[in-house]
Amino acid sequence: MGTYEVQAFLSYLAQHDNVAASTQNQALNALVFLYKQVIKKEIGSIDAVRARRPKRLPVVLTQLEVEKILALLSDTTAIMATLLYGSGLRLMECHRLRVKDIDFEQRQIAVRDGKGSKDRITVLPESVIPALRKHLAKTKALHKVFAARG
């Protein structure tokens, strides 16, 4: 068996057996190992039909489902979930938010060092502003108490 047979086998896996791309890659790696290490023969360039990774559609909640979930949350988790949903923040971006990143007047949030180490600006949802202002006031009061204690 040579390069042609290996190509035919890998193409058969992709076209007729409908194997996953990772399965086809594993078969290719096993054959390359067999030829190089056991048979001591160069296999050459392989140009087989490649198995495709399936395209998966994202699961998206309806607006009503999101409202029901947000209604079950309270305090900080509700604020964070509303920010995730309403402004498109990623979880780590939400955790790293600082007071100076929130611009209430312009209704925007500055995301620093986000995905790909990039900065960006996103919207501040109108619905979260009252709860966020209340949370920040409460946190500021706590900070004053702790600062007074040293």
PDB file of C-alpha atoms in Angstrom:
ATOM      1  CA  MET A   1       0.000   0.000   0.000  1.00  0.00           C
ATOM      2  CA  GLY A   2       1.151   3.492  -0.809  1.00  0.00           C
ATOM      3  CA  THR A   3       0.037   7.077  -0.808  1.00  0.00           C
ATOM      4  CA  TYR A   4      -2.899   6.468  -3.149  1.00  0.00           C
ATOM      5  CA  GLU A   5      -4.416   3.764  -0.929  1.00  0.00           C
ATOM      6  CA  VAL A   6      -3.997   5.861   2.211  1.00  0.00           C
ATOM      7  CA  GLN A   7      -5.712   8.800   0.472  1.00  0.00           C
ATOM      8  CA  ALA A   8      -8.522   6.543  -0.703  1.00  0.00           C
ATOM      9  CA  PHE A   9      -9.008   5.140   2.792  1.00  0.00           C
ATOM     10  CA  LEU A  10      -9.113   8.559   4.455  1.00  0.00           C
ATOM     11  CA  SER A  11     -11.486   9.874   1.788  1.00  0.00           C
ATOM     12  CA  TYR A  12     -13.706   6.815   2.277  1.00  0.00           C
ATOM     13  CA  LEU A  13     -13.872   7.531   6.025  1.00  0.00           C
ATOM     14  CA  ALA A  14     -15.019  11.090   5.368  1.00  0.00           C
ATOM     15  CA  GLN A  15     -17.442  10.418   2.514  1.00  0.00           C
ATOM     16  CA  HIS A  16     -19.003   7.036   3.269  1.00  0.00           C
ATOM     17  CA  ASP A  17     -18.518   6.365   6.972  1.00  0.00           C
ATOM     18  CA  ASN A  18     -19.315   9.971   7.898  1.00  0.00           C
ATOM     19  CA  VAL A  19     -16.704   9.970  10.644  1.00  0.00           C
ATOM     20  CA  ALA A  20     -15.908  13.061  12.665  1.00  0.00           C
ATOM     21  CA  ALA A  21     -12.947  15.195  11.654  1.00  0.00           C
ATOM     22  CA  SER A  22     -11.082  14.148  14.806  1.00  0.00           C
ATOM     23  CA  THR A  23     -11.564  10.449  13.931  1.00  0.00           C
ATOM     24  CA  GLN A  24     -10.166  10.989  10.459  1.00  0.00           C
ATOM     25  CA  ASN A  25      -7.219  12.926  11.925  1.00  0.00           C
ATOM     26  CA  GLN A  26      -6.539  10.095  14.353  1.00  0.00           C
ATOM     27  CA  ALA A  27      -6.554   7.570  11.504  1.00  0.00           C
ATOM     28  CA  LEU A  28      -4.165   9.766   9.501  1.00  0.00           C
ATOM     29  CA  ASN A  29      -1.789  10.132  12.445  1.00  0.00           C
ATOM     30  CA  ALA A  30      -1.848   6.382  13.071  1.00  0.00           C
ATOM     31  CA  LEU A  31      -1.005   5.680   9.426  1.00  0.00           C
ATOM     32  CA  VAL A  32       1.804   8.245   9.381  1.00  0.00           C
ATOM     33  CA  PHE A  33       3.243   6.649  12.528  1.00  0.00           C
ATOM     34  CA  LEU A  34       2.920   3.172  11.009  1.00  0.00           C
ATOM     35  CA  TYR A  35       4.753   4.164   7.843  1.00  0.00           C
ATOM     36  CA  LYS A  36       7.510   6.223   9.508  1.00  0.00           C
ATOM     37  CA  GLN A  37       8.231   4.152  12.611  1.00  0.00           C
ATOM     38  CA  VAL A  38       7.277   0.576  11.703  1.00  0.00           C
ATOM     39  CA  ILE A  39       7.522   0.179   7.923  1.00  0.00           C
ATOM     40  CA  LYS A  40      10.302   2.804   7.650  1.00  0.00           C
ATOM     41  CA  LYS A  41       8.844   4.182   4.433  1.00  0.00           C
ATOM     42  CA  GLU A  42       7.900   7.760   3.542  1.00  0.00           C
ATOM     43  CA  ILE A  43       4.181   8.048   2.919  1.00  0.00           C
ATOM     44  CA  GLY A  44       4.394  11.234   0.850  1.00  0.00           C
ATOM     45  CA  SER A  45       1.886  14.023   0.493  1.00  0.00           C
ATOM     46  CA  ILE A  46      -1.698  13.047   1.310  1.00  0.00           C
ATOM     47  CA  ASP A  47      -4.520  14.968  -0.331  1.00  0.00           C
ATOM     48  CA  ALA A  48      -7.630  13.171   0.924  1.00  0.00           C
ATOM     49  CA  VAL A  49     -11.158  14.500   1.213  1.00  0.00           C
ATOM     50  CA  ARG A  50     -11.330  16.000   4.688  1.00  0.00           C
ATOM     51  CA  ALA A  51     -14.157  15.365   7.109  1.00  0.00           C
ATOM     52  CA  ARG A  52     -15.889  18.576   8.099  1.00  0.00           C
ATOM     53  CA  ARG A  53     -16.680  19.617  11.618  1.00  0.00           C
ATOM     54  CA  PRO A  54     -20.445  20.019  11.929  1.00  0.00           C
ATOM     55  CA  LYS A  55     -21.747  23.550  12.086  1.00  0.00           C
ATOM     56  CA  ARG A  56     -23.804  23.874  15.197  1.00  0.00           C
ATOM     57  CA  LEU A  57     -26.504  26.446  15.586  1.00  0.00           C
ATOM     58  CA  PRO A  58     -26.357  28.281  18.895  1.00  0.00           C
ATOM     59  CA  VAL A  59     -29.132  27.727  21.388  1.00  0.00           C
ATOM     60  CA  VAL A  60     -30.837  31.062  21.937  1.00  0.00           C
ATOM     61  CA  LEU A  61     -33.374  31.817  24.624  1.00  0.00           C
ATOM     62  CA  THR A  62     -36.481  33.810  23.774  1.00  0.00           C
ATOM     63  CA  GLN A  63     -36.960  37.225  25.334  1.00  0.00           C
ATOM     64  CA  LEU A  64     -39.676  35.809  27.600  1.00  0.00           C
ATOM     65  CA  GLU A  65     -37.390  32.993  28.802  1.00  0.00           C
ATOM     66  CA  VAL A  66     -34.648  35.507  29.602  1.00  0.00           C
ATOM     67  CA  GLU A  67     -37.099  37.682  31.538  1.00  0.00           C
ATOM     68  CA  LYS A  68     -38.215  34.660  33.587  1.00  0.00           C
ATOM     69  CA  ILE A  69     -34.622  33.758  34.430  1.00  0.00           C
ATOM     70  CA  LEU A  70     -33.691  37.327  35.362  1.00  0.00           C
ATOM     71  CA  ALA A  71     -36.798  37.571  37.579  1.00  0.00           C
ATOM     72  CA  LEU A  72     -35.512  34.633  39.651  1.00  0.00           C
ATOM     73  CA  LEU A  73     -32.194  36.346  40.384  1.00  0.00           C
ATOM     74  CA  SER A  74     -31.517  38.962  43.021  1.00  0.00           C
ATOM     75  CA  ASP A  75     -28.896  41.486  44.071  1.00  0.00           C
ATOM     76  CA  THR A  76     -25.474  41.258  42.446  1.00  0.00           C
ATOM     77  CA  THR A  77     -26.256  38.163  40.380  1.00  0.00           C
ATOM     78  CA  ALA A  78     -29.255  39.903  38.828  1.00  0.00           C
ATOM     79  CA  ILE A  79     -27.144  42.935  37.937  1.00  0.00           C
ATOM     80  CA  MET A  80     -24.421  40.776  36.447  1.00  0.00           C
ATOM     81  CA  ALA A  81     -26.844  38.617  34.458  1.00  0.00           C
ATOM     82  CA  THR A  82     -28.593  41.727  33.120  1.00  0.00           C
ATOM     83  CA  LEU A  83     -25.231  43.165  32.074  1.00  0.00           C
ATOM     84  CA  LEU A  84     -24.265  39.901  30.375  1.00  0.00           C
ATOM     85  CA  TYR A  85     -27.529  39.774  28.478  1.00  0.00           C
ATOM     86  CA  GLY A  86     -28.096  43.465  27.816  1.00  0.00           C
ATOM     87  CA  SER A  87     -24.609  44.612  26.914  1.00  0.00           C
ATOM     88  CA  GLY A  88     -23.067  41.454  25.502  1.00  0.00           C
ATOM     89  CA  LEU A  89     -20.358  41.229  28.145  1.00  0.00           C
ATOM     90  CA  ARG A  90     -18.501  37.996  28.591  1.00  0.00           C
ATOM     91  CA  LEU A  91     -18.417  36.549  32.105  1.00  0.00           C
ATOM     92  CA  MET A  92     -14.791  37.512  32.854  1.00  0.00           C
ATOM     93  CA  GLU A  93     -15.368  40.990  31.421  1.00  0.00           C
ATOM     94  CA  CYS A  94     -18.278  41.421  33.815  1.00  0.00           C
ATOM     95  CA  HIS A  95     -16.213  40.208  36.776  1.00  0.00           C
ATOM     96  CA  ARG A  96     -13.420  42.658  35.937  1.00  0.00           C
ATOM     97  CA  LEU A  97     -15.685  45.704  35.631  1.00  0.00           C
ATOM     98  CA  ARG A  98     -14.635  48.709  37.678  1.00  0.00           C
ATOM     99  CA  VAL A  99     -16.612  51.781  38.611  1.00  0.00           C
ATOM    100  CA  LYS A 100     -14.539  53.931  36.262  1.00  0.00           C
ATOM    101  CA  ASP A 101     -15.516  51.677  33.330  1.00  0.00           C
ATOM    102  CA  ILE A 102     -19.203  52.619  33.631  1.00  0.00           C
ATOM    103  CA  ASP A 103     -20.383  55.857  32.026  1.00  0.00           C
ATOM    104  CA  PHE A 104     -23.957  56.546  33.150  1.00  0.00           C
ATOM    105  CA  GLU A 105     -24.289  59.786  31.149  1.00  0.00           C
ATOM    106  CA  GLN A 106     -23.340  58.231  27.809  1.00  0.00           C
ATOM    107  CA  ARG A 107     -24.959  54.875  28.678  1.00  0.00           C
ATOM    108  CA  GLN A 108     -21.845  52.862  27.877  1.00  0.00           C
ATOM    109  CA  ILE A 109     -19.371  50.463  29.426  1.00  0.00           C
ATOM    110  CA  ALA A 110     -15.651  50.418  28.653  1.00  0.00           C
ATOM    111  CA  VAL A 111     -14.422  46.833  28.466  1.00  0.00           C
ATOM    112  CA  ARG A 112     -10.704  46.712  29.138  1.00  0.00           C
ATOM    113  CA  ASP A 113      -8.466  43.826  28.095  1.00  0.00           C
ATOM    114  CA  GLY A 114     -11.334  41.745  26.712  1.00  0.00           C
ATOM    115  CA  LYS A 115     -11.102  38.761  24.390  1.00  0.00           C
ATOM    116  CA  GLY A 116      -7.943  38.957  22.329  1.00  0.00           C
ATOM    117  CA  SER A 117      -6.555  41.525  24.793  1.00  0.00           C
ATOM    118  CA  LYS A 118      -8.623  44.218  23.108  1.00  0.00           C
ATOM    119  CA  ASP A 119     -10.508  47.141  24.583  1.00  0.00           C
ATOM    120  CA  ARG A 120     -14.016  47.997  23.407  1.00  0.00           C
ATOM    121  CA  ILE A 121     -17.061  50.056  24.275  1.00  0.00           C
ATOM    122  CA  THR A 122     -20.502  48.508  24.684  1.00  0.00           C
ATOM    123  CA  VAL A 123     -23.933  49.738  25.705  1.00  0.00           C
ATOM    124  CA  LEU A 124     -25.129  50.067  29.287  1.00  0.00           C
ATOM    125  CA  PRO A 125     -28.671  48.663  29.407  1.00  0.00           C
ATOM    126  CA  GLU A 126     -31.240  51.186  30.635  1.00  0.00           C
ATOM    127  CA  SER A 127     -32.956  48.534  32.736  1.00  0.00           C
ATOM    128  CA  VAL A 128     -29.913  47.886  34.939  1.00  0.00           C
ATOM    129  CA  ILE A 129     -29.050  51.514  35.749  1.00  0.00           C
ATOM    130  CA  PRO A 130     -31.235  51.946  38.895  1.00  0.00           C
ATOM    131  CA  ALA A 131     -30.058  48.653  40.427  1.00  0.00           C
ATOM    132  CA  LEU A 132     -26.449  49.394  39.500  1.00  0.00           C
ATOM    133  CA  ARG A 133     -26.568  52.896  41.040  1.00  0.00           C
ATOM    134  CA  LYS A 134     -28.063  51.418  44.240  1.00  0.00           C
ATOM    135  CA  HIS A 135     -25.388  48.702  44.344  1.00  0.00           C
ATOM    136  CA  LEU A 136     -22.581  51.240  43.853  1.00  0.00           C
ATOM    137  CA  ALA A 137     -23.966  53.478  46.620  1.00  0.00           C
ATOM    138  CA  LYS A 138     -24.145  50.504  48.993  1.00  0.00           C
ATOM    139  CA  THR A 139     -20.599  49.447  48.086  1.00  0.00           C
ATOM    140  CA  LYS A 140     -19.298  52.990  48.563  1.00  0.00           C
ATOM    141  CA  ALA A 141     -20.847  53.123  52.043  1.00  0.00           C
ATOM    142  CA  LEU A 142     -19.218  49.787  52.931  1.00  0.00           C
ATOM    143  CA  HIS A 143     -15.896  51.072  51.644  1.00  0.00           C
ATOM    144  CA  LYS A 144     -16.139  54.128  53.914  1.00  0.00           C
ATOM    145  CA  VAL A 145     -16.824  51.895  56.929  1.00  0.00           C
ATOM    146  CA  PHE A 146     -13.873  49.642  56.171  1.00  0.00           C
ATOM    147  CA  ALA A 147     -11.587  52.610  55.439  1.00  0.00           C
ATOM    148  CA  ALA A 148     -12.519  54.159  58.794  1.00  0.00           C
ATOM    149  CA  ARG A 149     -11.552  50.911  60.545  1.00  0.00           C
ATOM    150  CA  GLY A 150      -8.195  50.963  58.794  1.00  0.00           C
TER     151      GLY A 150
END
